[in-house]
Amino acid sequence: MKLGVNIDHVATLRQARYVGDIDAHNVEPEVLRAATICERAGASGITVHLRADRRHIQDADVYRLRQQIGTKLNLEMGNTQEILEIALHVKPDDVCLVPENRREVTTEGGLEVAGQLDALRPTVLRLREAGVRVSMFIEPSREQITASHALGAEMVELHTGAFANSQGEAQLAELARLRDAAIFANSLGLQVNAGHGINYTNIALIRELPNIVELNIGHSIVARALFTGLEQAVRDMLSAMRQP
Ligand code: PXP
């Protein structure tokens, strides 16, 4: 399993104090520096979500990361014309299409792919024509996987939020759903990724899932980084992912 580190919350901290030019006097912490540290610690990619409300990552961050990082850039985005045009200009390695709702604290559920085929088709097509690999952030259901495959996405990212927010038997049931979804998506030839709410504890269950190529993890790593530093927090997650 590879690790993509979502560094949105480095920008959340910056925006809590500085809104405007990301290069203005005194602005910190630097998003690019965080990305470089994650890469040095062994991350396989950097993930950012350019939200319509620009609450954390700014356009300039995305352009700078594209130019400066040495691994791959995974851009998470809602299906809007404005963000699509930016994505086509930036040409990240991967785009992950996510649902976006202005009032949510974080991405709350998976993208309803099956119910929005007509709205998503042109976006997937344009990204693929630009050489960008497309992923769909979906609930672990066969219906959403089938729809993602039908649209021509190369990857799905299984939403692990329900798993992360449950405990005991309920959590094991969510894990079983993830397992079934990972096997099914893999059988269709899709690359299977997973993310949301994965932390240093529940990774012990997630790492047992079959067919998962990449995890995208943000909050728990950035939170730990306050106490250990970012490099150590990424290294700790990588070793937790690999423990037998
Ligand atoms: N993957 C996707 C598609 C997301 O939207 C998010 C949250 O922005 C993550 C992964 C990372 O989730 P977390 O911050 O809970 O690790």
mmCIF file of C-alpha atoms and ligand atoms in Angstrom:
data_model
loop_
_atom_site.group_PDB
_atom_site.id
_atom_site.type_symbol
_atom_site.label_atom_id
_atom_site.label_comp_id
_atom_site.label_asym_id
_atom_site.label_seq_id
_atom_site.Cartn_x
_atom_site.Cartn_y
_atom_site.Cartn_z
ATOM 1 C CA MET A 1 0.000 0.000 0.000
ATOM 2 C CA LYS A 2 1.209 3.468 -0.917
ATOM 3 C CA LEU A 3 0.541 6.583 1.103
ATOM 4 C CA GLY A 4 -0.733 9.847 -0.297
ATOM 5 C CA VAL A 5 -0.647 12.528 2.369
ATOM 6 C CA ASN A 6 -3.479 15.032 2.299
ATOM 7 C CA ILE A 7 -1.972 18.339 3.412
ATOM 8 C CA ASP A 8 -5.147 20.459 3.334
ATOM 9 C CA HIS A 9 -4.889 21.107 7.058
ATOM 10 C CA VAL A 10 -1.477 22.697 6.738
ATOM 11 C CA ALA A 11 -3.318 25.282 4.657
ATOM 12 C CA THR A 12 -6.187 25.340 7.188
ATOM 13 C CA LEU A 13 -3.706 26.501 9.809
ATOM 14 C CA ARG A 14 -2.275 29.135 7.484
ATOM 15 C CA GLN A 15 -5.727 30.450 6.527
ATOM 16 C CA ALA A 16 -6.674 30.719 10.206
ATOM 17 C CA ARG A 17 -4.329 33.699 10.324
ATOM 18 C CA TYR A 18 -3.436 34.796 6.799
ATOM 19 C CA VAL A 19 -5.969 35.184 4.017
ATOM 20 C CA GLY A 20 -4.741 36.492 0.699
ATOM 21 C CA ASP A 21 -1.366 36.211 -0.991
ATOM 22 C CA ILE A 22 0.290 32.945 0.080
ATOM 23 C CA ASP A 23 3.695 34.612 -0.369
ATOM 24 C CA ALA A 24 2.979 37.712 1.652
ATOM 25 C CA HIS A 25 5.262 38.752 4.499
ATOM 26 C CA ASN A 26 5.042 36.493 7.582
ATOM 27 C CA VAL A 27 2.765 33.863 6.049
ATOM 28 C CA GLU A 28 3.169 30.416 7.632
ATOM 29 C CA PRO A 29 3.114 27.453 7.576
ATOM 30 C CA GLU A 30 4.255 26.886 4.002
ATOM 31 C CA VAL A 31 2.261 24.244 2.177
ATOM 32 C CA LEU A 32 5.075 23.404 -0.228
ATOM 33 C CA ARG A 33 7.466 22.820 2.648
ATOM 34 C CA ALA A 34 4.983 20.385 4.190
ATOM 35 C CA ALA A 35 4.772 18.508 0.895
ATOM 36 C CA THR A 36 8.538 18.260 0.634
ATOM 37 C CA ILE A 37 8.795 16.886 4.171
ATOM 38 C CA CYS A 38 6.092 14.274 3.462
ATOM 39 C CA GLU A 39 8.003 13.171 0.380
ATOM 40 C CA ARG A 40 11.269 12.966 2.299
ATOM 41 C CA ALA A 41 9.534 10.762 4.868
ATOM 42 C CA GLY A 42 8.454 8.322 2.162
ATOM 43 C CA ALA A 43 5.014 9.444 0.970
ATOM 44 C CA SER A 44 4.239 8.362 -2.586
ATOM 45 C CA GLY A 45 2.096 11.359 -3.358
ATOM 46 C CA ILE A 46 0.614 14.625 -2.182
ATOM 47 C CA THR A 47 -3.124 15.139 -2.086
ATOM 48 C CA VAL A 48 -4.952 18.468 -1.871
ATOM 49 C CA HIS A 49 -8.586 19.455 -2.187
ATOM 50 C CA LEU A 50 -9.232 22.745 -3.956
ATOM 51 C CA ARG A 51 -12.659 23.553 -2.597
ATOM 52 C CA ALA A 52 -15.009 26.025 -4.258
ATOM 53 C CA ASP A 53 -14.928 28.159 -1.079
ATOM 54 C CA ARG A 54 -11.085 28.033 -0.932
ATOM 55 C CA ARG A 55 -11.250 27.441 2.808
ATOM 56 C CA HIS A 56 -7.780 25.891 2.918
ATOM 57 C CA ILE A 57 -5.866 25.149 -0.301
ATOM 58 C CA GLN A 58 -5.616 28.122 -2.695
ATOM 59 C CA ASP A 59 -5.145 28.066 -6.460
ATOM 60 C CA ALA A 60 -1.547 29.242 -6.081
ATOM 61 C CA ASP A 61 -0.789 26.245 -3.810
ATOM 62 C CA VAL A 62 -1.924 23.830 -6.494
ATOM 63 C CA TYR A 63 0.170 25.480 -9.216
ATOM 64 C CA ARG A 64 3.219 25.568 -6.958
ATOM 65 C CA LEU A 65 2.875 21.930 -5.867
ATOM 66 C CA ARG A 66 2.510 20.879 -9.484
ATOM 67 C CA GLN A 67 5.787 22.563 -10.353
ATOM 68 C CA GLN A 68 7.809 21.657 -7.304
ATOM 69 C CA ILE A 69 6.914 18.247 -5.905
ATOM 70 C CA GLY A 70 8.858 15.181 -6.939
ATOM 71 C CA THR A 71 6.178 12.525 -6.377
ATOM 72 C CA LYS A 72 2.688 12.765 -7.768
ATOM 73 C CA LEU A 73 -0.065 15.305 -7.263
ATOM 74 C CA ASN A 74 -3.588 14.104 -6.574
ATOM 75 C CA LEU A 75 -6.145 16.893 -6.823
ATOM 76 C CA GLU A 76 -9.480 16.343 -5.125
ATOM 77 C CA MET A 77 -12.289 18.415 -6.596
ATOM 78 C CA GLY A 78 -16.020 18.809 -6.865
ATOM 79 C CA ASN A 79 -17.553 18.556 -10.311
ATOM 80 C CA THR A 80 -17.770 22.265 -11.147
ATOM 81 C CA GLN A 81 -16.769 24.072 -14.329
ATOM 82 C CA GLU A 82 -14.538 26.521 -12.483
ATOM 83 C CA ILE A 83 -12.404 23.893 -10.746
ATOM 84 C CA LEU A 84 -12.368 21.682 -13.838
ATOM 85 C CA GLU A 85 -10.785 24.491 -15.879
ATOM 86 C CA ILE A 86 -8.088 24.893 -13.215
ATOM 87 C CA ALA A 87 -7.453 21.150 -13.172
ATOM 88 C CA LEU A 88 -7.099 21.080 -16.961
ATOM 89 C CA HIS A 89 -4.583 23.895 -16.730
ATOM 90 C CA VAL A 90 -2.599 22.427 -13.828
ATOM 91 C CA LYS A 91 -2.735 18.842 -15.114
ATOM 92 C CA PRO A 92 -2.230 16.982 -11.838
ATOM 93 C CA ASP A 93 -1.253 13.320 -12.166
ATOM 94 C CA ASP A 94 -4.572 12.249 -10.678
ATOM 95 C CA VAL A 95 -7.926 13.878 -10.026
ATOM 96 C CA CYS A 96 -10.289 12.453 -7.457
ATOM 97 C CA LEU A 97 -13.857 13.637 -7.957
ATOM 98 C CA VAL A 98 -15.583 14.202 -4.630
ATOM 99 C CA PRO A 99 -18.979 15.503 -3.536
ATOM 100 C CA GLU A 100 -18.783 18.999 -2.138
ATOM 101 C CA ASN A 101 -21.195 20.828 0.060
ATOM 102 C CA ARG A 102 -20.420 24.310 1.314
ATOM 103 C CA ARG A 103 -21.705 23.773 4.834
ATOM 104 C CA GLU A 104 -19.911 20.502 5.564
ATOM 105 C CA VAL A 105 -16.857 20.448 7.827
ATOM 106 C CA THR A 106 -15.261 17.767 5.673
ATOM 107 C CA THR A 107 -16.303 15.579 2.732
ATOM 108 C CA GLU A 108 -19.231 13.762 4.273
ATOM 109 C CA GLY A 109 -20.176 10.954 1.963
ATOM 110 C CA GLY A 110 -19.204 9.364 -1.301
ATOM 111 C CA LEU A 111 -19.970 10.806 -4.710
ATOM 112 C CA GLU A 112 -23.346 9.680 -6.085
ATOM 113 C CA VAL A 113 -21.892 8.474 -9.375
ATOM 114 C CA ALA A 114 -24.741 6.179 -10.416
ATOM 115 C CA GLY A 115 -27.288 8.990 -10.101
ATOM 116 C CA GLN A 116 -25.225 11.617 -11.950
ATOM 117 C CA LEU A 117 -23.780 9.831 -14.963
ATOM 118 C CA ASP A 118 -24.709 12.596 -17.394
ATOM 119 C CA ALA A 119 -23.214 15.347 -15.244
ATOM 120 C CA LEU A 120 -19.980 13.456 -14.619
ATOM 121 C CA ARG A 121 -19.335 12.006 -18.079
ATOM 122 C CA PRO A 122 -17.987 15.174 -19.760
ATOM 123 C CA THR A 123 -15.723 15.916 -16.807
ATOM 124 C CA VAL A 124 -14.207 12.447 -16.811
ATOM 125 C CA LEU A 125 -13.764 12.608 -20.569
ATOM 126 C CA ARG A 126 -12.020 15.995 -20.554
ATOM 127 C CA LEU A 127 -9.671 14.980 -17.756
ATOM 128 C CA ARG A 128 -8.792 11.730 -19.471
ATOM 129 C CA GLU A 129 -8.177 13.540 -22.759
ATOM 130 C CA ALA A 130 -5.758 15.798 -20.867
ATOM 131 C CA GLY A 131 -3.851 12.736 -19.648
ATOM 132 C CA VAL A 132 -5.103 12.953 -16.059
ATOM 133 C CA ARG A 133 -6.009 9.712 -14.303
ATOM 134 C CA VAL A 134 -9.480 9.926 -12.782
ATOM 135 C CA SER A 135 -10.666 8.486 -9.500
ATOM 136 C CA MET A 136 -14.158 8.523 -7.970
ATOM 137 C CA PHE A 137 -14.531 8.944 -4.226
ATOM 138 C CA ILE A 138 -17.439 6.612 -3.520
ATOM 139 C CA GLU A 139 -19.206 4.627 -0.850
ATOM 140 C CA PRO A 140 -18.076 0.995 -0.919
ATOM 141 C CA SER A 141 -21.050 -0.223 -2.953
ATOM 142 C CA ARG A 142 -21.170 -2.321 -6.103
ATOM 143 C CA GLU A 143 -23.622 0.106 -7.690
ATOM 144 C CA GLN A 144 -21.202 3.047 -7.374
ATOM 145 C CA ILE A 145 -18.253 0.939 -8.507
ATOM 146 C CA THR A 146 -20.108 -0.276 -11.597
ATOM 147 C CA ALA A 147 -21.109 3.287 -12.445
ATOM 148 C CA SER A 148 -17.527 4.566 -11.987
ATOM 149 C CA HIS A 149 -16.243 1.843 -14.275
ATOM 150 C CA ALA A 150 -18.917 2.600 -16.875
ATOM 151 C CA LEU A 151 -17.842 6.262 -16.894
ATOM 152 C CA GLY A 152 -14.265 5.342 -17.708
ATOM 153 C CA ALA A 153 -12.631 6.180 -14.385
ATOM 154 C CA GLU A 154 -9.311 4.396 -13.869
ATOM 155 C CA MET A 155 -9.606 4.352 -10.089
ATOM 156 C CA VAL A 156 -12.047 4.415 -7.227
ATOM 157 C CA GLU A 157 -11.298 5.698 -3.756
ATOM 158 C CA LEU A 158 -13.436 3.858 -1.231
ATOM 159 C CA HIS A 159 -14.817 6.161 1.470
ATOM 160 C CA THR A 160 -13.696 4.754 4.808
ATOM 161 C CA GLY A 161 -15.585 7.344 6.895
ATOM 162 C CA ALA A 162 -18.417 5.032 7.996
ATOM 163 C CA PHE A 163 -15.804 2.463 9.012
ATOM 164 C CA ALA A 164 -13.758 5.054 10.919
ATOM 165 C CA ASN A 165 -16.795 6.424 12.742
ATOM 166 C CA SER A 166 -18.071 3.058 13.959
ATOM 167 C CA GLN A 167 -16.841 0.641 16.592
ATOM 168 C CA GLY A 168 -16.998 -3.056 17.487
ATOM 169 C CA GLU A 169 -19.358 -5.205 15.430
ATOM 170 C CA ALA A 170 -20.571 -2.271 13.384
ATOM 171 C CA GLN A 171 -17.015 -1.446 12.407
ATOM 172 C CA LEU A 172 -16.338 -5.027 11.363
ATOM 173 C CA ALA A 173 -19.471 -4.901 9.209
ATOM 174 C CA GLU A 174 -18.144 -1.743 7.526
ATOM 175 C CA LEU A 175 -14.798 -3.460 7.034
ATOM 176 C CA ALA A 176 -16.577 -6.356 5.316
ATOM 177 C CA ARG A 177 -18.289 -3.870 2.960
ATOM 178 C CA LEU A 178 -14.913 -2.345 2.138
ATOM 179 C CA ARG A 179 -13.450 -5.773 1.492
ATOM 180 C CA ASP A 180 -16.276 -6.773 -0.837
ATOM 181 C CA ALA A 181 -16.006 -3.457 -2.682
ATOM 182 C CA ALA A 182 -12.220 -3.721 -3.047
ATOM 183 C CA ILE A 183 -12.480 -7.224 -4.511
ATOM 184 C CA PHE A 184 -15.292 -6.226 -6.857
ATOM 185 C CA ALA A 185 -13.578 -3.039 -8.098
ATOM 186 C CA ASN A 186 -10.337 -4.917 -8.658
ATOM 187 C CA SER A 187 -12.177 -7.586 -10.661
ATOM 188 C CA LEU A 188 -13.343 -4.820 -13.047
ATOM 189 C CA GLY A 189 -9.760 -3.663 -13.520
ATOM 190 C CA LEU A 190 -10.082 -0.501 -11.437
ATOM 191 C CA GLN A 191 -7.232 0.663 -9.222
ATOM 192 C CA VAL A 192 -8.562 0.651 -5.669
ATOM 193 C CA ASN A 193 -7.650 3.415 -3.227
ATOM 194 C CA ALA A 194 -9.207 4.276 0.127
ATOM 195 C CA GLY A 195 -9.399 7.203 2.460
ATOM 196 C CA HIS A 196 -11.148 9.348 5.049
ATOM 197 C CA GLY A 197 -10.853 9.067 8.795
ATOM 198 C CA ILE A 198 -7.944 6.611 8.698
ATOM 199 C CA ASN A 199 -5.776 6.992 11.793
ATOM 200 C CA TYR A 200 -2.920 5.291 13.656
ATOM 201 C CA THR A 201 -5.354 2.902 15.379
ATOM 202 C CA ASN A 202 -7.791 1.841 12.690
ATOM 203 C CA ILE A 203 -4.967 1.382 10.153
ATOM 204 C CA ALA A 204 -4.434 -2.036 11.764
ATOM 205 C CA LEU A 205 -7.734 -3.163 10.212
ATOM 206 C CA ILE A 206 -7.430 -1.191 6.974
ATOM 207 C CA ARG A 207 -4.043 -2.667 6.126
ATOM 208 C CA GLU A 208 -5.599 -6.149 5.980
ATOM 209 C CA LEU A 209 -7.924 -5.187 3.121
ATOM 210 C CA PRO A 210 -7.149 -6.806 -0.229
ATOM 211 C CA ASN A 211 -6.297 -4.958 -3.465
ATOM 212 C CA ILE A 212 -5.793 -1.495 -1.969
ATOM 213 C CA VAL A 213 -3.090 0.367 -3.882
ATOM 214 C CA GLU A 214 -3.112 3.735 -2.153
ATOM 215 C CA LEU A 215 -4.422 5.303 1.031
ATOM 216 C CA ASN A 216 -5.053 9.027 1.260
ATOM 217 C CA ILE A 217 -4.664 10.213 4.830
ATOM 218 C CA GLY A 218 -4.727 13.758 6.122
ATOM 219 C CA HIS A 219 -6.212 14.736 9.455
ATOM 220 C CA SER A 220 -4.591 12.142 11.701
ATOM 221 C CA ILE A 221 -1.129 12.752 10.237
ATOM 222 C CA VAL A 222 -1.308 16.539 10.461
ATOM 223 C CA ALA A 223 -2.705 16.274 14.009
ATOM 224 C CA ARG A 224 0.150 14.009 15.119
ATOM 225 C CA ALA A 225 2.643 16.301 13.430
ATOM 226 C CA LEU A 226 1.901 18.976 16.053
ATOM 227 C CA PHE A 227 3.558 16.748 18.632
ATOM 228 C CA THR A 228 6.097 14.725 16.677
ATOM 229 C CA GLY A 229 6.844 16.867 13.659
ATOM 230 C CA LEU A 230 5.497 16.077 10.196
ATOM 231 C CA GLU A 231 8.338 13.877 9.033
ATOM 232 C CA GLN A 232 7.981 11.557 12.023
ATOM 233 C CA ALA A 233 4.183 11.510 11.729
ATOM 234 C CA VAL A 234 4.443 10.335 8.104
ATOM 235 C CA ARG A 235 7.095 7.757 8.995
ATOM 236 C CA ASP A 236 4.896 6.445 11.835
ATOM 237 C CA MET A 237 1.956 6.017 9.477
ATOM 238 C CA LEU A 238 4.083 4.256 6.879
ATOM 239 C CA SER A 239 5.388 1.809 9.454
ATOM 240 C CA ALA A 240 1.860 1.222 10.809
ATOM 241 C CA MET A 241 0.736 0.461 7.247
ATOM 242 C CA ARG A 242 3.485 -2.122 6.886
ATOM 243 C CA GLN A 243 3.365 -3.873 10.236
ATOM 244 C CA PRO A 244 2.499 -7.567 9.876
HETATM 245 N N1 PXP B 1 -9.720 11.185 0.560
HETATM 246 C C1 PXP B 1 -10.666 12.091 0.197
HETATM 247 C C2 PXP B 1 -11.311 11.932 -1.139
HETATM 248 C C3 PXP B 1 -10.995 13.166 1.042
HETATM 249 O O1 PXP B 1 -11.930 14.056 0.656
HETATM 250 C C4 PXP B 1 -10.317 13.299 2.267
HETATM 251 C C5 PXP B 1 -10.634 14.446 3.176
HETATM 252 O O2 PXP B 1 -10.381 15.633 2.548
HETATM 253 C C6 PXP B 1 -9.327 12.350 2.584
HETATM 254 C C7 PXP B 1 -9.068 11.294 1.726
HETATM 255 C C8 PXP B 1 -8.528 12.441 3.843
HETATM 256 O O3 PXP B 1 -9.359 12.263 4.953
HETATM 257 P P1 PXP B 1 -8.761 12.493 6.404
HETATM 258 O O4 PXP B 1 -8.357 13.932 6.481
HETATM 259 O O5 PXP B 1 -9.902 12.151 7.291
HETATM 260 O O6 PXP B 1 -7.591 11.568 6.562
#
